[in-house]
Structures are given as structure tokens and as C-alpha cells.
JSON list of C-alpha atoms in Angstrom, two decimals:
[
{"chain": "A", "resi": 1, "resn": "UNK", "atom": "CA", "xyz": [7.70, 8.01, -17.69]},
{"chain": "A", "resi": 2, "resn": "UNK", "atom": "CA", "xyz": [8.24, 4.57, -16.13]},
{"chain": "A", "resi": 3, "resn": "UNK", "atom": "CA", "xyz": [6.19, 3.86, -12.91]},
{"chain": "A", "resi": 4, "resn": "UNK", "atom": "CA", "xyz": [7.68, 1.46, -10.24]},
{"chain": "A", "resi": 5, "resn": "UNK", "atom": "CA", "xyz": [8.63, -1.46, -11.66]},
{"chain": "A", "resi": 6, "resn": "UNK", "atom": "CA", "xyz": [9.49, -5.10, -9.78]},
{"chain": "A", "resi": 7, "resn": "UNK", "atom": "CA", "xyz": [10.87, -8.28, -10.96]},
{"chain": "A", "resi": 8, "resn": "UNK", "atom": "CA", "xyz": [10.11, -11.17, -11.25]},
{"chain": "A", "resi": 9, "resn": "UNK", "atom": "CA", "xyz": [6.49, -11.27, -11.43]},
{"chain": "A", "resi": 10, "resn": "UNK", "atom": "CA", "xyz": [5.98, -14.78, -9.95]},
{"chain": "A", "resi": 11, "resn": "UNK", "atom": "CA", "xyz": [8.08, -17.03, -7.78]},
{"chain": "A", "resi": 12, "resn": "UNK", "atom": "CA", "xyz": [7.60, -20.55, -6.71]},
{"chain": "A", "resi": 13, "resn": "UNK", "atom": "CA", "xyz": [9.97, -21.96, -3.72]},
{"chain": "A", "resi": 14, "resn": "UNK", "atom": "CA", "xyz": [10.13, -24.23, -1.31]},
{"chain": "A", "resi": 15, "resn": "UNK", "atom": "CA", "xyz": [10.48, -24.31, 2.55]},
{"chain": "A", "resi": 16, "resn": "UNK", "atom": "CA", "xyz": [13.91, -23.10, 3.81]},
{"chain": "A", "resi": 17, "resn": "UNK", "atom": "CA", "xyz": [14.75, -21.69, 0.40]},
{"chain": "A", "resi": 18, "resn": "UNK", "atom": "CA", "xyz": [15.77, -18.17, -0.04]},
{"chain": "A", "resi": 19, "resn": "UNK", "atom": "CA", "xyz": [14.45, -15.54, -2.44]},
{"chain": "A", "resi": 20, "resn": "UNK", "atom": "CA", "xyz": [15.53, -12.27, -3.77]},
{"chain": "A", "resi": 21, "resn": "UNK", "atom": "CA", "xyz": [12.87, -9.69, -5.14]},
{"chain": "A", "resi": 22, "resn": "UNK", "atom": "CA", "xyz": [13.89, -6.43, -6.95]},
{"chain": "A", "resi": 23, "resn": "UNK", "atom": "CA", "xyz": [12.23, -3.03, -7.70]},
{"chain": "A", "resi": 24, "resn": "UNK", "atom": "CA", "xyz": [13.24, -0.08, -9.42]},
{"chain": "A", "resi": 25, "resn": "UNK", "atom": "CA", "xyz": [11.44, 3.00, -8.13]},
{"chain": "A", "resi": 26, "resn": "UNK", "atom": "CA", "xyz": [9.61, 5.78, -10.51]},
{"chain": "A", "resi": 27, "resn": "UNK", "atom": "CA", "xyz": [11.53, 8.25, -12.30]},
{"chain": "A", "resi": 28, "resn": "UNK", "atom": "CA", "xyz": [12.28, 11.34, -9.17]},
{"chain": "A", "resi": 29, "resn": "UNK", "atom": "CA", "xyz": [12.19, 9.05, -6.17]},
{"chain": "A", "resi": 30, "resn": "UNK", "atom": "CA", "xyz": [14.58, 8.51, -4.12]},
{"chain": "A", "resi": 31, "resn": "UNK", "atom": "CA", "xyz": [12.68, 6.30, -1.19]},
{"chain": "A", "resi": 32, "resn": "UNK", "atom": "CA", "xyz": [11.53, 2.40, -1.58]},
{"chain": "A", "resi": 33, "resn": "UNK", "atom": "CA", "xyz": [9.18, 0.95, 0.65]},
{"chain": "A", "resi": 34, "resn": "UNK", "atom": "CA", "xyz": [8.42, -2.68, 0.59]},
{"chain": "A", "resi": 35, "resn": "UNK", "atom": "CA", "xyz": [5.06, -4.16, 2.21]},
{"chain": "A", "resi": 36, "resn": "UNK", "atom": "CA", "xyz": [3.58, -7.73, 2.47]},
{"chain": "A", "resi": 37, "resn": "UNK", "atom": "CA", "xyz": [-0.08, -8.33, 1.21]},
{"chain": "A", "resi": 38, "resn": "UNK", "atom": "CA", "xyz": [-1.60, -11.49, 2.17]},
{"chain": "A", "resi": 39, "resn": "UNK", "atom": "CA", "xyz": [-4.69, -12.69, 0.45]},
{"chain": "A", "resi": 40, "resn": "UNK", "atom": "CA", "xyz": [-7.86, -10.40, 1.13]},
{"chain": "A", "resi": 41, "resn": "UNK", "atom": "CA", "xyz": [-6.05, -8.17, 3.40]},
{"chain": "A", "resi": 42, "resn": "UNK", "atom": "CA", "xyz": [-4.48, -4.83, 3.13]},
{"chain": "A", "resi": 43, "resn": "UNK", "atom": "CA", "xyz": [-0.53, -4.55, 2.93]},
{"chain": "A", "resi": 44, "resn": "UNK", "atom": "CA", "xyz": [1.92, -4.75, 5.90]},
{"chain": "A", "resi": 45, "resn": "UNK", "atom": "CA", "xyz": [4.70, -2.58, 6.31]},
{"chain": "A", "resi": 46, "resn": "UNK", "atom": "CA", "xyz": [8.29, -4.47, 6.05]},
{"chain": "A", "resi": 47, "resn": "UNK", "atom": "CA", "xyz": [10.75, -1.44, 5.51]},
{"chain": "A", "resi": 48, "resn": "UNK", "atom": "CA", "xyz": [11.69, 1.86, 4.14]},
{"chain": "A", "resi": 49, "resn": "UNK", "atom": "CA", "xyz": [14.98, 2.84, 2.60]},
{"chain": "A", "resi": 50, "resn": "UNK", "atom": "CA", "xyz": [16.64, 5.88, 1.93]},
{"chain": "A", "resi": 51, "resn": "UNK", "atom": "CA", "xyz": [20.25, 7.29, 1.45]},
{"chain": "A", "resi": 52, "resn": "UNK", "atom": "CA", "xyz": [20.87, 3.44, 1.01]},
{"chain": "A", "resi": 53, "resn": "UNK", "atom": "CA", "xyz": [20.18, 2.90, 4.70]},
{"chain": "A", "resi": 54, "resn": "UNK", "atom": "CA", "xyz": [16.98, 1.12, 6.33]},
{"chain": "A", "resi": 55, "resn": "UNK", "atom": "CA", "xyz": [15.28, 4.05, 8.10]},
{"chain": "A", "resi": 56, "resn": "UNK", "atom": "CA", "xyz": [12.00, 2.23, 9.53]},
{"chain": "A", "resi": 57, "resn": "UNK", "atom": "CA", "xyz": [11.06, -1.17, 9.85]},
{"chain": "A", "resi": 58, "resn": "UNK", "atom": "CA", "xyz": [7.75, -3.13, 10.62]},
{"chain": "A", "resi": 59, "resn": "UNK", "atom": "CA", "xyz": [7.12, -6.30, 12.86]},
{"chain": "A", "resi": 60, "resn": "UNK", "atom": "CA", "xyz": [9.18, -8.70, 10.39]},
{"chain": "A", "resi": 61, "resn": "UNK", "atom": "CA", "xyz": [11.70, -11.02, 11.34]},
{"chain": "A", "resi": 62, "resn": "UNK", "atom": "CA", "xyz": [15.26, -10.65, 10.77]},
{"chain": "A", "resi": 63, "resn": "UNK", "atom": "CA", "xyz": [14.60, -13.33, 7.77]},
{"chain": "A", "resi": 64, "resn": "UNK", "atom": "CA", "xyz": [13.54, -10.19, 5.91]},
{"chain": "A", "resi": 65, "resn": "UNK", "atom": "CA", "xyz": [16.27, -8.04, 4.94]},
{"chain": "A", "resi": 66, "resn": "UNK", "atom": "CA", "xyz": [16.80, -5.59, 2.30]},
{"chain": "A", "resi": 67, "resn": "UNK", "atom": "CA", "xyz": [19.67, -3.18, 0.37]},
{"chain": "A", "resi": 68, "resn": "UNK", "atom": "CA", "xyz": [19.39, 0.11, -1.31]},
{"chain": "A", "resi": 69, "resn": "UNK", "atom": "CA", "xyz": [21.65, 0.92, -4.25]},
{"chain": "A", "resi": 70, "resn": "UNK", "atom": "CA", "xyz": [22.75, 4.24, -5.43]},
{"chain": "A", "resi": 71, "resn": "UNK", "atom": "CA", "xyz": [20.58, 4.31, -8.46]},
{"chain": "A", "resi": 72, "resn": "UNK", "atom": "CA", "xyz": [18.21, 4.13, -5.61]},
{"chain": "A", "resi": 73, "resn": "UNK", "atom": "CA", "xyz": [16.49, 0.50, -6.74]},
{"chain": "A", "resi": 74, "resn": "UNK", "atom": "CA", "xyz": [16.31, -2.04, -3.90]},
{"chain": "A", "resi": 75, "resn": "UNK", "atom": "CA", "xyz": [16.15, -5.74, -3.53]},
{"chain": "A", "resi": 76, "resn": "UNK", "atom": "CA", "xyz": [14.18, -7.52, -0.89]},
{"chain": "A", "resi": 77, "resn": "UNK", "atom": "CA", "xyz": [15.54, -10.67, 0.47]},
{"chain": "A", "resi": 78, "resn": "UNK", "atom": "CA", "xyz": [13.85, -13.37, 2.36]},
{"chain": "A", "resi": 79, "resn": "UNK", "atom": "CA", "xyz": [15.85, -16.28, 3.98]},
{"chain": "A", "resi": 80, "resn": "UNK", "atom": "CA", "xyz": [14.69, -19.53, 5.29]},
{"chain": "A", "resi": 81, "resn": "UNK", "atom": "CA", "xyz": [11.18, -19.40, 3.75]},
{"chain": "A", "resi": 82, "resn": "UNK", "atom": "CA", "xyz": [8.09, -20.56, 5.34]},
{"chain": "A", "resi": 83, "resn": "UNK", "atom": "CA", "xyz": [4.74, -21.43, 4.10]},
{"chain": "A", "resi": 84, "resn": "UNK", "atom": "CA", "xyz": [3.68, -18.30, 5.57]},
{"chain": "A", "resi": 85, "resn": "UNK", "atom": "CA", "xyz": [5.52, -16.30, 3.63]},
{"chain": "A", "resi": 86, "resn": "UNK", "atom": "CA", "xyz": [3.47, -16.82, 0.52]},
{"chain": "A", "resi": 87, "resn": "UNK", "atom": "CA", "xyz": [2.26, -13.40, -0.48]},
{"chain": "A", "resi": 88, "resn": "UNK", "atom": "CA", "xyz": [2.46, -10.81, -2.84]},
{"chain": "A", "resi": 89, "resn": "UNK", "atom": "CA", "xyz": [5.36, -8.41, -2.05]},
{"chain": "A", "resi": 90, "resn": "UNK", "atom": "CA", "xyz": [4.59, -4.91, -3.16]},
{"chain": "A", "resi": 91, "resn": "UNK", "atom": "CA", "xyz": [7.34, -2.01, -3.60]},
{"chain": "A", "resi": 92, "resn": "UNK", "atom": "CA", "xyz": [6.23, 1.38, -3.20]},
{"chain": "A", "resi": 93, "resn": "UNK", "atom": "CA", "xyz": [8.51, 4.56, -4.15]},
{"chain": "A", "resi": 94, "resn": "UNK", "atom": "CA", "xyz": [8.33, 8.20, -2.73]},
{"chain": "A", "resi": 95, "resn": "UNK", "atom": "CA", "xyz": [10.02, 11.47, -3.31]},
{"chain": "A", "resi": 96, "resn": "UNK", "atom": "CA", "xyz": [11.74, 13.73, -0.91]},
{"chain": "A", "resi": 97, "resn": "UNK", "atom": "CA", "xyz": [13.35, 11.00, 1.36]},
{"chain": "A", "resi": 98, "resn": "UNK", "atom": "CA", "xyz": [9.61, 9.76, 1.91]},
{"chain": "A", "resi": 99, "resn": "UNK", "atom": "CA", "xyz": [8.25, 12.86, 2.18]},
{"chain": "A", "resi": 100, "resn": "UNK", "atom": "CA", "xyz": [5.43, 12.24, -0.33]},
{"chain": "A", "resi": 101, "resn": "UNK", "atom": "CA", "xyz": [3.01, 10.10, -1.64]},
{"chain": "A", "resi": 102, "resn": "UNK", "atom": "CA", "xyz": [3.71, 6.20, -2.09]},
{"chain": "A", "resi": 103, "resn": "UNK", "atom": "CA", "xyz": [3.47, 4.91, -5.46]},
{"chain": "A", "resi": 104, "resn": "UNK", "atom": "CA", "xyz": [3.34, 0.86, -5.89]},
{"chain": "A", "resi": 105, "resn": "UNK", "atom": "CA", "xyz": [4.44, -1.61, -8.53]},
{"chain": "A", "resi": 106, "resn": "UNK", "atom": "CA", "xyz": [2.63, -4.88, -9.58]},
{"chain": "A", "resi": 107, "resn": "UNK", "atom": "CA", "xyz": [4.17, -6.83, -7.00]},
{"chain": "A", "resi": 108, "resn": "UNK", "atom": "CA", "xyz": [5.83, -10.30, -7.01]},
{"chain": "A", "resi": 109, "resn": "UNK", "atom": "CA", "xyz": [3.42, -13.05, -6.21]},
{"chain": "A", "resi": 110, "resn": "UNK", "atom": "CA", "xyz": [5.65, -15.76, -4.00]},
{"chain": "A", "resi": 111, "resn": "UNK", "atom": "CA", "xyz": [4.35, -19.19, -3.55]},
{"chain": "A", "resi": 112, "resn": "UNK", "atom": "CA", "xyz": [6.12, -21.25, -0.99]},
{"chain": "A", "resi": 113, "resn": "UNK", "atom": "CA", "xyz": [5.58, -25.02, -1.65]},
{"chain": "B", "resi": 1, "resn": "UNK", "atom": "CA", "xyz": [-7.95, -3.76, 17.96]},
{"chain": "B", "resi": 2, "resn": "UNK", "atom": "CA", "xyz": [-6.32, -3.12, 14.66]},
{"chain": "B", "resi": 3, "resn": "UNK", "atom": "CA", "xyz": [-5.25, 0.79, 14.22]},
{"chain": "B", "resi": 4, "resn": "UNK", "atom": "CA", "xyz": [-7.14, 0.83, 10.89]},
{"chain": "B", "resi": 5, "resn": "UNK", "atom": "CA", "xyz": [-10.47, -0.62, 10.92]},
{"chain": "B", "resi": 6, "resn": "UNK", "atom": "CA", "xyz": [-12.46, -1.06, 7.04]},
{"chain": "B", "resi": 7, "resn": "UNK", "atom": "CA", "xyz": [-15.39, -2.81, 6.27]},
{"chain": "B", "resi": 8, "resn": "UNK", "atom": "CA", "xyz": [-14.07, -5.86, 4.21]},
{"chain": "B", "resi": 9, "resn": "UNK", "atom": "CA", "xyz": [-17.71, -5.57, 2.45]},
{"chain": "B", "resi": 10, "resn": "UNK", "atom": "CA", "xyz": [-18.17, -6.58, -0.22]},
{"chain": "B", "resi": 11, "resn": "UNK", "atom": "CA", "xyz": [-20.36, -3.54, -1.86]},
{"chain": "B", "resi": 12, "resn": "UNK", "atom": "CA", "xyz": [-22.24, -4.47, -4.68]},
{"chain": "B", "resi": 13, "resn": "UNK", "atom": "CA", "xyz": [-24.15, -1.61, -6.66]},
{"chain": "B", "resi": 14, "resn": "UNK", "atom": "CA", "xyz": [-25.98, -0.61, -9.57]},
{"chain": "B", "resi": 15, "resn": "UNK", "atom": "CA", "xyz": [-23.93, 1.77, -12.16]},
{"chain": "B", "resi": 16, "resn": "UNK", "atom": "CA", "xyz": [-24.52, 5.60, -11.62]},
{"chain": "B", "resi": 17, "resn": "UNK", "atom": "CA", "xyz": [-24.65, 4.77, -7.79]},
{"chain": "B", "resi": 18, "resn": "UNK", "atom": "CA", "xyz": [-22.99, 7.11, -5.38]},
{"chain": "B", "resi": 19, "resn": "UNK", "atom": "CA", "xyz": [-20.75, 5.13, -3.39]},
{"chain": "B", "resi": 20, "resn": "UNK", "atom": "CA", "xyz": [-19.26, 5.63, 0.22]},
{"chain": "B", "resi": 21, "resn": "UNK", "atom": "CA", "xyz": [-16.38, 4.05, 1.53]},
{"chain": "B", "resi": 22, "resn": "UNK", "atom": "CA", "xyz": [-15.24, 4.45, 4.94]},
{"chain": "B", "resi": 23, "resn": "UNK", "atom": "CA", "xyz": [-12.40, 3.63, 7.58]},
{"chain": "B", "resi": 24, "resn": "UNK", "atom": "CA", "xyz": [-11.67, 4.49, 11.16]},
{"chain": "B", "resi": 25, "resn": "UNK", "atom": "CA", "xyz": [-8.58, 4.79, 13.08]},
{"chain": "B", "resi": 26, "resn": "UNK", "atom": "CA", "xyz": [-7.17, 4.70, 16.73]},
{"chain": "B", "resi": 27, "resn": "UNK", "atom": "CA", "xyz": [-3.81, 6.14, 16.14]},
{"chain": "B", "resi": 28, "resn": "UNK", "atom": "CA", "xyz": [-4.01, 10.45, 16.80]},
{"chain": "B", "resi": 29, "resn": "UNK", "atom": "CA", "xyz": [-0.71, 10.81, 15.36]},
{"chain": "B", "resi": 30, "resn": "UNK", "atom": "CA", "xyz": [-2.11, 9.94, 11.72]},
{"chain": "B", "resi": 31, "resn": "UNK", "atom": "CA", "xyz": [-1.90, 13.07, 9.75]},
{"chain": "B", "resi": 32, "resn": "UNK", "atom": "CA", "xyz": [-1.56, 12.00, 6.00]},
{"chain": "B", "resi": 33, "resn": "UNK", "atom": "CA", "xyz": [-4.77, 10.14, 4.64]},
{"chain": "B", "resi": 34, "resn": "UNK", "atom": "CA", "xyz": [-4.58, 7.88, 1.09]},
{"chain": "B", "resi": 35, "resn": "UNK", "atom": "CA", "xyz": [-6.89, 6.17, -0.93]},
{"chain": "B", "resi": 36, "resn": "UNK", "atom": "CA", "xyz": [-5.82, 3.73, -3.21]},
{"chain": "B", "resi": 37, "resn": "UNK", "atom": "CA", "xyz": [-7.63, 1.26, -5.68]},
{"chain": "B", "resi": 38, "resn": "UNK", "atom": "CA", "xyz": [-6.32, -2.14, -6.79]},
{"chain": "B", "resi": 39, "resn": "UNK", "atom": "CA", "xyz": [-7.39, -3.75, -9.15]},
{"chain": "B", "resi": 40, "resn": "UNK", "atom": "CA", "xyz": [-7.12, -7.86, -9.50]},
{"chain": "B", "resi": 41, "resn": "UNK", "atom": "CA", "xyz": [-3.45, -8.90, -9.76]},
{"chain": "B", "resi": 42, "resn": "UNK", "atom": "CA", "xyz": [-2.25, -5.31, -9.59]},
{"chain": "B", "resi": 43, "resn": "UNK", "atom": "CA", "xyz": [-0.76, -3.19, -7.08]},
{"chain": "B", "resi": 44, "resn": "UNK", "atom": "CA", "xyz": [-2.21, -0.16, -5.37]},
{"chain": "B", "resi": 45, "resn": "UNK", "atom": "CA", "xyz": [-3.10, 2.71, -7.49]},
{"chain": "B", "resi": 46, "resn": "UNK", "atom": "CA", "xyz": [-2.88, 6.26, -5.52]},
{"chain": "B", "resi": 47, "resn": "UNK", "atom": "CA", "xyz": [-6.31, 8.03, -5.95]},
{"chain": "B", "resi": 48, "resn": "UNK", "atom": "CA", "xyz": [-6.55, 10.30, -3.33]},
{"chain": "B", "resi": 49, "resn": "UNK", "atom": "CA", "xyz": [-4.00, 12.13, -1.02]},
{"chain": "B", "resi": 50, "resn": "UNK", "atom": "CA", "xyz": [-4.76, 14.66, 1.94]},
{"chain": "B", "resi": 51, "resn": "UNK", "atom": "CA", "xyz": [-3.59, 16.24, 4.87]},
{"chain": "B", "resi": 52, "resn": "UNK", "atom": "CA", "xyz": [-5.44, 16.38, 8.24]},
{"chain": "B", "resi": 53, "resn": "UNK", "atom": "CA", "xyz": [-9.32, 17.21, 8.24]},
{"chain": "B", "resi": 54, "resn": "UNK", "atom": "CA", "xyz": [-10.88, 18.67, 5.39]},
{"chain": "B", "resi": 55, "resn": "UNK", "atom": "CA", "xyz": [-12.50, 17.86, 2.21]},
{"chain": "B", "resi": 56, "resn": "UNK", "atom": "CA", "xyz": [-10.40, 16.95, -1.58]},
{"chain": "B", "resi": 57, "resn": "UNK", "atom": "CA", "xyz": [-12.36, 16.55, -4.90]},
{"chain": "B", "resi": 58, "resn": "UNK", "atom": "CA", "xyz": [-10.98, 15.01, -7.94]},
{"chain": "B", "resi": 59, "resn": "UNK", "atom": "CA", "xyz": [-13.17, 14.51, -10.53]},
{"chain": "B", "resi": 60, "resn": "UNK", "atom": "CA", "xyz": [-15.90, 12.36, -9.18]},
{"chain": "B", "resi": 61, "resn": "UNK", "atom": "CA", "xyz": [-13.85, 11.21, -6.35]},
{"chain": "B", "resi": 62, "resn": "UNK", "atom": "CA", "xyz": [-14.30, 13.41, -2.74]},
{"chain": "B", "resi": 63, "resn": "UNK", "atom": "CA", "xyz": [-12.25, 12.39, 0.23]},
{"chain": "B", "resi": 64, "resn": "UNK", "atom": "CA", "xyz": [-13.14, 13.70, 3.51]},
{"chain": "B", "resi": 65, "resn": "UNK", "atom": "CA", "xyz": [-11.15, 13.44, 6.81]},
{"chain": "B", "resi": 66, "resn": "UNK", "atom": "CA", "xyz": [-12.53, 13.87, 10.20]},
{"chain": "B", "resi": 67, "resn": "UNK", "atom": "CA", "xyz": [-9.42, 13.47, 12.59]},
{"chain": "B", "resi": 68, "resn": "UNK", "atom": "CA", "xyz": [-11.90, 14.74, 15.91]},
{"chain": "B", "resi": 69, "resn": "UNK", "atom": "CA", "xyz": [-13.88, 11.67, 15.08]},
{"chain": "B", "resi": 70, "resn": "UNK", "atom": "CA", "xyz": [-10.79, 9.35, 13.41]},
{"chain": "B", "resi": 71, "resn": "UNK", "atom": "CA", "xyz": [-12.91, 8.83, 10.66]},
{"chain": "B", "resi": 72, "resn": "UNK", "atom": "CA", "xyz": [-12.06, 9.36, 6.77]},
{"chain": "B", "resi": 73, "resn": "UNK", "atom": "CA", "xyz": [-14.60, 8.43, 3.78]},
{"chain": "B", "resi": 74, "resn": "UNK", "atom": "CA", "xyz": [-14.35, 8.29, 0.10]},
{"chain": "B", "resi": 75, "resn": "UNK", "atom": "CA", "xyz": [-17.56, 9.07, -2.35]},
{"chain": "B", "resi": 76, "resn": "UNK", "atom": "CA", "xyz": [-17.39, 8.03, -5.82]},
{"chain": "B", "resi": 77, "resn": "UNK", "atom": "CA", "xyz": [-20.31, 9.69, -8.00]},
{"chain": "B", "resi": 78, "resn": "UNK", "atom": "CA", "xyz": [-21.82, 8.28, -10.88]},
{"chain": "B", "resi": 79, "resn": "UNK", "atom": "CA", "xyz": [-20.35, 5.05, -10.13]},
{"chain": "B", "resi": 80, "resn": "UNK", "atom": "CA", "xyz": [-19.04, 3.21, -13.42]},
{"chain": "B", "resi": 81, "resn": "UNK", "atom": "CA", "xyz": [-18.35, -0.73, -14.06]},
{"chain": "B", "resi": 82, "resn": "UNK", "atom": "CA", "xyz": [-14.83, 0.21, -14.35]},
{"chain": "B", "resi": 83, "resn": "UNK", "atom": "CA", "xyz": [-14.60, 1.26, -10.99]},
{"chain": "B", "resi": 84, "resn": "UNK", "atom": "CA", "xyz": [-14.90, -2.08, -9.82]},
{"chain": "B", "resi": 85, "resn": "UNK", "atom": "CA", "xyz": [-12.05, -2.79, -7.59]},
{"chain": "B", "resi": 86, "resn": "UNK", "atom": "CA", "xyz": [-11.03, -3.23, -4.17]},
{"chain": "B", "resi": 87, "resn": "UNK", "atom": "CA", "xyz": [-10.22, 0.03, -2.43]},
{"chain": "B", "resi": 88, "resn": "UNK", "atom": "CA", "xyz": [-7.66, 0.40, 0.54]},
{"chain": "B", "resi": 89, "resn": "UNK", "atom": "CA", "xyz": [-7.36, 3.16, 2.91]},
{"chain": "B", "resi": 90, "resn": "UNK", "atom": "CA", "xyz": [-4.19, 4.50, 4.07]},
{"chain": "B", "resi": 91, "resn": "UNK", "atom": "CA", "xyz": [-2.72, 6.48, 6.85]},
{"chain": "B", "resi": 92, "resn": "UNK", "atom": "CA", "xyz": [0.89, 7.61, 8.16]},
{"chain": "B", "resi": 93, "resn": "UNK", "atom": "CA", "xyz": [1.88, 10.16, 10.42]},
{"chain": "B", "resi": 94, "resn": "UNK", "atom": "CA", "xyz": [3.95, 11.16, 13.79]},
{"chain": "B", "resi": 95, "resn": "UNK", "atom": "CA", "xyz": [7.16, 9.25, 14.14]},
{"chain": "B", "resi": 96, "resn": "UNK", "atom": "CA", "xyz": [6.32, 6.65, 12.11]},
{"chain": "B", "resi": 97, "resn": "UNK", "atom": "CA", "xyz": [5.96, 9.42, 9.34]},
{"chain": "B", "resi": 98, "resn": "UNK", "atom": "CA", "xyz": [6.59, 6.95, 6.10]},
{"chain": "B", "resi": 99, "resn": "UNK", "atom": "CA", "xyz": [5.03, 4.11, 7.16]},
{"chain": "B", "resi": 100, "resn": "UNK", "atom": "CA", "xyz": [1.71, 3.49, 5.92]},
{"chain": "B", "resi": 101, "resn": "UNK", "atom": "CA", "xyz": [-0.91, 1.54, 7.69]},
{"chain": "B", "resi": 102, "resn": "UNK", "atom": "CA", "xyz": [-3.46, 0.04, 5.76]},
{"chain": "B", "resi": 103, "resn": "UNK", "atom": "CA", "xyz": [-7.15, -0.89, 6.57]},
{"chain": "B", "resi": 104, "resn": "UNK", "atom": "CA", "xyz": [-8.20, -4.85, 4.72]},
{"chain": "B", "resi": 105, "resn": "UNK", "atom": "CA", "xyz": [-9.59, -3.15, 2.03]},
{"chain": "B", "resi": 106, "resn": "UNK", "atom": "CA", "xyz": [-13.34, -2.86, 0.57]},
{"chain": "B", "resi": 107, "resn": "UNK", "atom": "CA", "xyz": [-14.35, -4.73, -2.32]},
{"chain": "B", "resi": 108, "resn": "UNK", "atom": "CA", "xyz": [-16.71, -3.11, -4.69]},
{"chain": "B", "resi": 109, "resn": "UNK", "atom": "CA", "xyz": [-18.61, -4.25, -7.85]},
{"chain": "B", "resi": 110, "resn": "UNK", "atom": "CA", "xyz": [-20.49, -1.81, -9.85]},
{"chain": "B", "resi": 111, "resn": "UNK", "atom": "CA", "xyz": [-23.14, -3.97, -12.23]},
{"chain": "B", "resi": 112, "resn": "UNK", "atom": "CA", "xyz": [-24.36, -2.48, -15.18]}
]
């Protein structure tokens, strides 16, 4: 039973560029949440999707956007990249429209030069 | 003040020791409490998931929640070098149910 998978594992971009990160949830899960984890810090909630709609959003600017597809997979898009966007981006999935524990993937490490 | 406070450590203990990890929080709406373990270059792995106050045991791990004090703990018995990792507490509830709020993480090293 495959867990949460994320791609790519590493990404290097320059300031001002745009990036798309991808996530496939664990089998049987319908909800995807995205988190940003800076070095030495706990993850910070970006947003959550189920039924292909954004259901909750954390304190992140509109440069961060997302999408959920009918097969429950999800994308995180970040526009106009800043140096401060360098972080580990984690995807978590959960069952029951978010009503169960969240299981995380290994993340995408994004470096901005 | 952060919603969830966790001592970042680092914490270093000998193999076989009992480890106590703790978090305090300020939001009384939190009802679901989790502990995750994160190895270097990996994502957080769910260890314990509890609802409301009380204790939960799973093998060498015991989670305790005291909602009256807004304090949660994770105990690790007979610690092993393989337990060396960062431990993250997380919680959710109320109108923000589904949004996990994490502590900073505690770095634990168990030396042989």
C-alpha cells in the first residue's frame, strides 16, 4: 500500500520564477493538506483541499495556490519566488474529508537562488 | 506567543533511558493531539493520535493529554539509538479542525 508520494524530491529555482509541486495521497484518502517547513522549525499549514476545493487556508500570500484533481492528487503552485520560500514543502493526506489523522510524504526540498 | 510551545532541546540520553517530551498550548479549542517522528531528510511519521484528555499506549510509546493544563507529553520507554530523530507535537480542533498546528520539534539523540 503506497503512502503519500511527492515529486520532485529536490528543486532549485531563482527569484521571480514559478514552481509546481505534486502530491499523490495515500490510497483511500480524499483530503490533501500542504505545509511549509523551514529548517529547524515545525511545519506551517498552507492550505487543505477536498472535493477539489480549498477548504482552509493558513497565513500565506496569494502567491501560493493549489489544485486538487478528481483522483484526489494535488498540486501546489508558488509564483514570484522569494529567497524566503526556500523550505521543505510537505504534503499530507487524510481520510473522511479531513476527519482523520494526517499522513505525510517525504516532501520536496525547494532552494531559491 | 506561539500557539504551541515545544522545547527544541537537543536532548541526549543513553540507550535504555526513559524519555519525556512535552508541549504546551494556548488554544482551548484543540481536541486532537498527535506526535510525529521525523528522521533527517524524511517527512514526519505519525506515532500517536489521541482525542481529548487521557493516556494512550502503543508499545514503548505513551501519550498523555491534560487539557485542563493545556499540556501534552510523549514518553518513550527503553529508548533505542533508532529513536534518534526530531519529535514534533501537533494539534487541531474547533473551527480550524484539519489545520495542524505544530510545535518547533525536539531533537533527540539516544547514544549506545
